[in-house]
Coordinates of N, CA, C and O in Angstrom, one line a residue:
G7 N 50.6 -19.7 21.5 CA 50.1 -18.8 20.5 C 50.4 -17.4 20.8 O 50.5 -16.9 22.0
T8 N 50.5 -16.6 19.8 CA 50.8 -15.2 19.9 C 49.4 -14.4 20.1 O 48.5 -14.7 19.3
P9 N 49.3 -13.5 21.0 CA 48.1 -12.8 21.1 C 47.8 -11.9 19.9 O 48.8 -11.5 19.2
A10 N 46.5 -11.8 19.5 CA 46.1 -11.0 18.4 C 45.2 -9.9 18.8 O 44.3 -10.1 19.7
L11 N 45.4 -8.8 18.3 CA 44.5 -7.6 18.6 C 43.2 -7.8 17.8 O 43.2 -7.9 16.6
L12 N 42.1 -7.7 18.5 CA 40.7 -7.8 17.8 C 40.1 -6.4 18.0 O 39.9 -5.9 19.1
L13 N 39.7 -5.8 16.9 CA 39.0 -4.5 17.0 C 37.5 -4.7 16.6 O 37.1 -5.4 15.7
T14 N 36.6 -4.2 17.5 CA 35.1 -4.3 17.2 C 34.5 -3.0 17.5 O 35.1 -2.1 18.1
G15 N 33.3 -2.8 17.1 CA 32.5 -1.6 17.5 C 32.2 -0.7 16.4 O 31.4 0.2 16.5
C16 N 32.9 -0.8 15.3 CA 32.7 0.1 14.1 C 31.7 -0.5 13.2 O 31.9 -1.7 12.7
R17 N 30.6 0.2 12.8 CA 29.6 -0.4 11.9 C 29.5 0.6 10.7 O 29.6 1.8 10.9
P18 N 29.2 0.1 9.5 CA 29.0 1.0 8.4 C 27.8 1.8 8.5 O 26.7 1.4 9.0
L19 N 27.8 3.1 8.0 CA 26.6 3.9 7.9 C 25.8 3.5 6.7 O 26.4 3.3 5.6
V20 N 24.5 3.3 6.8 CA 23.7 2.9 5.7 C 22.4 3.7 5.6 O 22.0 4.3 6.6
D21 N 21.8 3.7 4.4 CA 20.5 4.3 4.2 C 19.4 3.5 4.8 O 19.6 2.3 5.2
C22 N 18.2 4.0 4.9 CA 17.1 3.3 5.5 C 16.1 2.8 4.5 O 15.9 3.4 3.4
M23 N 15.5 1.6 4.8 CA 14.5 1.0 4.0 C 13.1 1.3 4.6 O 13.0 1.7 5.7
A24 N 12.1 1.1 3.8 CA 10.7 1.4 4.2 C 10.4 0.4 5.4 O 10.9 -0.7 5.4
P25 N 9.6 0.9 6.4 CA 9.2 0.0 7.5 C 8.2 -1.1 7.1 O 7.5 -1.0 6.1
M26 N 8.2 -2.2 7.8 CA 7.3 -3.3 7.6 C 5.9 -2.8 8.2 O 5.8 -2.6 9.4
V27 N 4.9 -2.7 7.3 CA 3.6 -2.2 7.7 C 2.5 -3.0 7.0 O 2.8 -3.7 6.1
D28 N 1.3 -2.7 7.4 CA 0.1 -3.3 6.7 C 0.0 -2.5 5.4 O -0.4 -1.3 5.4
L29 N 0.3 -3.1 4.3 CA 0.3 -2.4 3.0 C -1.1 -2.1 2.5 O -1.2 -1.4 1.5
C30 N -2.1 -2.7 3.0 CA -3.4 -2.4 2.6 C -3.9 -1.1 3.3 O -4.8 -0.4 2.8
Q31 N -3.2 -0.7 4.4 CA -3.6 0.5 5.2 C -2.6 1.6 5.0 O -3.1 2.8 4.9
F32 N -1.3 1.3 4.8 CA -0.3 2.4 4.7 C 0.3 2.4 3.3 O 0.6 1.3 2.8
D33 N 0.6 3.6 2.8 CA 1.4 3.7 1.6 C 2.8 4.2 1.9 O 3.0 5.3 2.4
V34 N 3.8 3.2 1.7 CA 5.2 3.5 2.0 C 6.0 3.6 0.7 O 7.2 3.5 0.8
S35 N 5.3 3.9 -0.4 CA 6.0 3.9 -1.7 C 7.1 5.0 -1.8 O 8.0 4.8 -2.6
L36 N 7.0 6.0 -1.1 CA 8.0 7.1 -1.1 C 9.2 6.9 -0.2 O 10.1 7.7 -0.1
C37 N 9.1 5.7 0.6 CA 10.1 5.5 1.6 C 10.9 4.2 1.3 O 11.5 3.5 2.1
Q38 N 11.1 3.9 0.0 CA 11.8 2.6 -0.4 C 13.2 2.6 0.0 O 13.7 1.7 0.5
Q39 N 13.9 3.7 -0.3 CA 15.3 3.8 0.2 C 15.5 5.3 0.5 O 15.5 6.1 -0.4
V40 N 15.7 5.6 1.8 CA 15.8 6.9 2.2 C 17.2 7.2 2.6 O 17.8 6.4 3.5
N41 N 17.9 8.2 2.0 CA 19.3 8.5 2.3 C 19.4 9.0 3.7 O 18.5 9.6 4.3
R42 N 20.6 8.7 4.3 CA 20.8 9.2 5.7 C 20.7 10.7 5.7 O 21.1 11.4 4.8
G43 N 20.0 11.2 6.8 CA 19.7 12.6 6.9 C 18.5 13.1 6.1 O 18.2 14.3 6.1
S44 N 17.9 12.2 5.4 CA 16.7 12.6 4.5 C 15.4 12.1 5.2 O 15.4 11.3 6.1
S45 N 14.3 12.5 4.6 CA 13.0 12.0 5.1 C 12.1 11.7 3.9 O 12.4 11.9 2.7
C46 N 10.9 11.1 4.2 CA 10.0 10.6 3.3 C 8.6 10.7 3.9 O 8.5 10.9 5.1
S47 N 7.5 10.6 3.1 CA 6.2 10.7 3.6 C 5.5 9.3 3.6 O 5.6 8.5 2.6
I48 N 4.7 9.0 4.7 CA 3.9 7.8 4.8 C 2.5 8.3 4.9 O 2.2 9.1 5.8
S49 N 1.6 7.7 4.1 CA 0.2 8.2 4.1 C -0.7 6.9 4.2 O -0.3 5.8 4.2
C50 N -2.0 7.2 4.3 CA -3.0 6.2 4.4 C -3.4 5.8 3.0 O -3.5 6.6 2.1
R51 N -3.6 4.5 2.8 CA -4.0 4.0 1.5 C -5.5 4.0 1.4 O -6.1 3.5 2.4
L52 N -6.1 4.5 0.4 CA -7.6 4.5 0.2 C -8.1 3.0 0.4 O -7.5 2.1 -0.1
P53 N -9.2 2.9 1.0 CA -10.2 3.9 1.5 C -9.9 4.4 2.9 O -10.7 5.2 3.4
Y54 N -8.8 4.1 3.5 CA -8.4 4.7 4.7 C -8.1 6.2 4.6 O -7.6 6.6 3.5
T55 N -8.3 6.9 5.6 CA -8.0 8.4 5.6 C -7.2 8.7 6.8 O -7.4 8.1 7.9
G56 N -6.4 9.7 6.7 CA -5.6 10.2 7.9 C -4.6 11.2 7.4 O -4.4 11.4 6.2
V57 N -3.9 11.8 8.4 CA -2.9 12.8 8.1 C -1.6 12.1 7.8 O -1.1 11.3 8.5
T58 N -1.0 12.6 6.7 CA 0.3 12.0 6.2 C 1.4 12.4 7.3 O 1.4 13.5 7.8
K59 N 2.3 11.4 7.5 CA 3.3 11.6 8.5 C 4.7 11.5 7.8 O 4.8 10.9 6.7
T60 N 5.7 12.2 8.4 CA 7.0 12.2 7.9 C 7.9 11.2 8.6 O 7.9 11.1 9.8
A61 N 8.7 10.4 7.9 CA 9.6 9.5 8.4 C 11.0 10.0 8.1 O 11.3 10.5 7.0
T62 N 12.0 9.8 9.0 CA 13.3 10.3 8.9 C 14.4 9.3 9.1 O 14.3 8.4 10.0
C63 N 15.4 9.3 8.2 CA 16.5 8.4 8.3 C 17.6 9.2 9.0 O 18.1 10.2 8.5
P64 N 18.1 8.7 10.2 CA 19.1 9.5 10.9 C 20.4 9.6 10.1 O 20.8 8.6 9.4
M65 N 21.1 10.6 10.3 CA 22.4 10.8 9.6 C 23.4 9.7 10.0 O 24.2 9.3 9.2
N66 N 23.4 9.3 11.3 CA 24.3 8.2 11.7 C 23.7 6.8 11.8 O 24.0 6.0 12.6
N67 N 22.8 6.6 10.8 CA 22.1 5.3 10.8 C 23.0 4.1 10.5 O 23.8 4.2 9.5
T68 N 22.9 3.0 11.2 CA 23.7 1.8 11.0 C 22.8 0.6 10.7 O 23.3 -0.5 10.6
D69 N 21.5 0.7 10.7 CA 20.6 -0.4 10.6 C 19.5 -0.1 9.5 O 18.6 0.7 9.7
A70 N 19.7 -0.6 8.3 CA 18.8 -0.3 7.2 C 17.4 -0.7 7.5 O 16.5 0.0 7.0
L71 N 17.1 -1.8 8.2 CA 15.8 -2.3 8.4 C 15.1 -1.5 9.6 O 13.9 -1.4 9.6
Q72 N 15.8 -1.1 10.6 CA 15.2 -0.5 11.8 C 15.5 1.0 11.9 O 15.0 1.6 12.8
G73 N 16.3 1.5 11.0 CA 16.7 2.9 11.2 C 15.7 4.0 11.0 O 15.8 5.1 11.6
L74 N 14.7 3.8 10.1 CA 13.8 4.8 9.8 C 12.9 5.2 11.0 O 12.2 4.4 11.6
Q75 N 13.0 6.4 11.4 CA 12.3 6.9 12.5 C 10.9 7.4 12.0 O 10.8 8.4 11.3
V76 N 9.9 6.7 12.5 CA 8.5 7.0 12.0 C 7.5 6.9 13.1 O 7.5 6.1 13.9
D77 N 6.5 7.8 13.0 CA 5.3 7.7 13.8 C 4.2 7.6 12.7 O 3.8 8.5 12.0
L78 N 3.7 6.3 12.6 CA 2.7 6.0 11.5 C 1.5 6.9 11.6 O 1.0 7.2 12.7
P79 N 0.9 7.2 10.5 CA -0.4 8.0 10.5 C -1.5 7.2 11.2 O -1.5 5.9 11.3
S80 N -2.4 7.9 11.8 CA -3.6 7.2 12.4 C -4.6 7.2 11.4 O -5.3 8.2 11.1
C81 N -4.7 6.0 10.7 CA -5.7 5.9 9.6 C -7.0 5.3 10.1 O -7.1 4.4 10.8
S82 N -8.1 6.0 9.6 CA -9.4 5.5 10.0 C -10.2 5.0 8.8 O -9.9 5.4 7.6
F83 N -11.1 4.1 9.0 CA -11.8 3.5 8.0 C -13.3 4.1 8.0 O -13.9 4.3 9.0
P84 N -13.8 4.5 6.8 CA -15.1 5.0 6.7 C -16.2 4.0 7.2 O -16.0 2.8 7.1
T85 N -17.3 4.6 7.6 CA -18.4 3.7 8.0 C -19.0 3.0 6.8 O -19.1 3.6 5.8
C86 N -19.2 1.7 7.0 CA -19.8 0.9 5.9 C -21.3 1.2 5.7 O -22.0 1.1 6.7
P87 N -21.7 1.4 4.5 CA -23.1 1.6 4.2 C -23.8 0.2 4.2 O -23.1 -0.8 4.0
D88 N -25.1 0.2 4.3 CA -25.8 -1.1 4.2 C -25.7 -1.5 2.7 O -25.7 -0.7 1.8
P89 N -25.7 -2.8 2.5 CA -25.6 -3.3 1.1 C -26.8 -2.9 0.3 O -27.9 -2.9 0.9
A90 N -26.7 -2.6 -1.0 CA -27.9 -2.3 -1.8 C -28.8 -3.5 -1.9 O -30.0 -3.4 -1.9
Q91 N -28.2 -4.7 -1.9 CA -29.0 -5.9 -1.9 C -28.4 -6.9 -0.9 O -27.2 -7.2 -0.9
L92 N -29.3 -7.4 0.0 CA -28.8 -8.3 1.0 C -28.5 -9.6 0.4 O -29.1 -10.1 -0.5
P93 N -27.5 -10.3 1.0 CA -27.1 -11.7 0.5 C -28.3 -12.6 0.9 O -29.0 -12.4 1.8
L94 N -28.4 -13.7 0.1 CA -29.4 -14.7 0.3 C -29.3 -15.2 1.8 O -28.2 -15.5 2.2
G95 N -30.4 -15.3 2.5 CA -30.4 -15.8 3.8 C -30.4 -14.8 4.9 O -30.5 -15.1 6.1
Y96 N -30.4 -13.5 4.6 CA -30.4 -12.4 5.6 C -31.6 -11.5 5.4 O -32.1 -11.3 4.3
V97 N -32.1 -10.9 6.5 CA -33.1 -9.9 6.4 C -32.7 -8.7 7.3 O -31.9 -8.8 8.2
L98 N -33.2 -7.5 6.9 CA -33.0 -6.3 7.6 C -34.3 -5.9 8.3 O -35.3 -5.7 7.7
H99 N -34.2 -5.8 9.7 CA -35.4 -5.4 10.4 C -35.6 -3.9 10.4 O -34.6 -3.2 10.2
P100 N -36.8 -3.4 10.6 CA -37.0 -2.0 10.6 C -36.2 -1.2 11.6 O -35.9 0.0 11.4
N101 N -35.7 -1.9 12.7 CA -34.9 -1.2 13.7 C -33.4 -1.1 13.2 O -32.6 -0.6 14.0
G102 N -33.1 -1.6 12.0 CA -31.7 -1.5 11.5 C -30.9 -2.7 11.8 O -29.7 -2.8 11.4
S103 N -31.4 -3.7 12.5 CA -30.6 -4.9 12.8 C -30.8 -6.0 11.8 O -31.8 -6.0 11.1
Y104 N -29.8 -6.8 11.6 CA -29.8 -7.9 10.7 C -30.1 -9.2 11.4 O -29.8 -9.4 12.5
A105 N -30.8 -10.1 10.6 CA -31.1 -11.4 11.2 C -31.1 -12.4 10.1 O -31.0 -12.1 8.9
C106 N -31.1 -13.7 10.5 CA -31.2 -14.8 9.5 C -32.6 -14.8 9.0 O -33.6 -14.7 9.8
D107 N -32.8 -15.1 7.7 CA -34.1 -15.2 7.1 C -34.7 -16.5 7.4 O -34.1 -17.4 8.0
R108 N -36.0 -16.7 7.1 CA -36.7 -18.0 7.3 C -35.9 -19.0 6.6 O -35.3 -18.8 5.5
D109 N -35.9 -20.2 7.2 CA -35.2 -21.4 6.6 C -33.7 -21.2 6.7 O -32.9 -22.0 6.1
Y110 N -33.2 -20.3 7.5 CA -31.8 -20.1 7.8 C -31.6 -20.0 9.4 O -32.5 -19.6 10.0
I111 N -30.5 -20.4 9.9 CA -30.3 -20.4 11.3 C -28.9 -19.8 11.6 O -28.0 -20.0 10.8
G112 N -28.7 -19.2 12.7 CA -27.5 -18.6 13.1 C -27.6 -17.2 13.6 O -28.7 -16.7 13.8
T113 N -26.5 -16.5 13.7 CA -26.5 -15.1 14.2 C -25.9 -14.2 13.1 O -24.8 -14.5 12.7
A114 N -26.7 -13.3 12.6 CA -26.2 -12.4 11.6 C -25.3 -11.4 12.2 O -25.6 -10.6 13.1
L115 N -24.0 -11.3 11.7 CA -23.0 -10.4 12.2 C -22.7 -9.4 11.2 O -22.5 -9.7 10.0
R116 N -22.7 -8.1 11.6 CA -22.4 -7.0 10.7 C -20.9 -6.6 10.9 O -20.5 -6.3 12.0
R117 N -20.1 -6.8 9.9 CA -18.6 -6.5 10.0 C -18.2 -5.6 8.8 O -18.7 -5.8 7.7
C118 N -17.4 -4.6 9.1 CA -17.0 -3.7 8.1 C -15.5 -4.0 7.8 O -14.7 -3.9 8.7
S119 N -15.2 -4.3 6.6 CA -13.8 -4.5 6.3 C -13.5 -4.1 4.8 O -14.3 -4.2 4.0
A120 N -12.3 -3.5 4.7 CA -12.0 -3.0 3.3 C -11.3 -4.1 2.5 O -11.4 -4.1 1.3
F121 N -10.7 -5.1 3.2 CA -9.9 -6.0 2.5 C -10.1 -7.4 3.0 O -10.2 -7.7 4.2
S122 N -10.2 -8.4 2.1 CA -10.3 -9.8 2.5 C -9.0 -10.4 2.8 O -8.9 -11.4 3.5
D123 N -7.9 -9.7 2.4 CA -6.6 -10.3 2.6 C -5.6 -9.2 3.1 O -5.6 -8.1 2.5
R124 N -4.9 -9.4 4.1 CA -4.0 -8.4 4.6 C -2.6 -8.9 4.2 O -2.3 -10.1 4.1
A125 N -1.7 -7.9 4.0 CA -0.3 -8.2 3.7 C 0.6 -7.3 4.4 O 0.4 -6.1 4.4
L126 N 1.6 -7.9 5.1 CA 2.6 -7.1 5.8 C 3.8 -7.0 4.9 O 4.2 -8.0 4.3
G127 N 4.4 -5.9 4.8 CA 5.6 -5.8 4.0 C 6.1 -4.3 3.9 O 5.6 -3.5 4.7
N128 N 7.0 -4.1 3.0 CA 7.5 -2.8 2.8 C 7.7 -2.5 1.3 O 8.6 -1.7 0.9
A129 N 6.9 -3.1 0.5 CA 7.0 -3.0 -1.0 C 6.5 -1.6 -1.5 O 5.6 -1.0 -0.9
A130 N 7.1 -1.2 -2.6 CA 6.7 0.1 -3.1 C 5.2 0.0 -3.6 O 4.4 0.9 -3.4
Q131 N 4.9 -1.1 -4.3 CA 3.6 -1.3 -4.8 C 2.9 -2.2 -3.8 O 3.4 -3.3 -3.5
G132 N 1.7 -1.8 -3.2 CA 1.0 -2.6 -2.3 C 0.5 -3.8 -2.9 O 0.5 -4.0 -4.1
P133 N 0.0 -4.8 -2.1 CA -0.6 -6.0 -2.6 C -2.0 -5.7 -3.2 O -2.5 -4.6 -3.1
E134 N -2.5 -6.6 -3.9 CA -3.9 -6.5 -4.4 C -4.8 -6.6 -3.2 O -4.9 -7.6 -2.5
C135 N -5.5 -5.5 -2.9 CA -6.4 -5.5 -1.7 C -7.8 -5.5 -2.2 O -8.2 -4.5 -2.9
Y136 N -8.5 -6.5 -2.0 CA -9.9 -6.6 -2.5 C -10.9 -6.2 -1.5 O -10.8 -6.6 -0.3
T137 N -11.9 -5.6 -1.9 CA -13.0 -5.2 -1.0 C -13.9 -6.5 -0.9 O -14.0 -7.3 -1.8
E138 N -14.5 -6.6 0.3 CA -15.4 -7.8 0.5 C -16.8 -7.5 -0.1 O -17.2 -6.4 -0.2

């Protein structure tokens, strides 16, 4: 056989796509397609709060999925208030702790959550995030 010259190492320059994040916590709608050398903002999705951060697509980007340089916002969740009406089977003690009511057994756990369902992705429109 005749030797053949193989050339490798050149990759096309591409724009950046939004990062894969928890769409119930982060709003990446402004980062769907970021041109090389451009930037976009990533913010916290309500009820989370935090300082909006800037994400940048490098001018020499060659990876659409991993190219966006981002330091995600530090989003915090507000403290959950006590429910206006306790669910059946629970009691609130004067000291602020919860317990199982008479004729119920177990350990009453207090958990604060904004969403019953989490979704990971990079869609412009976040998933339906339901409060518990």
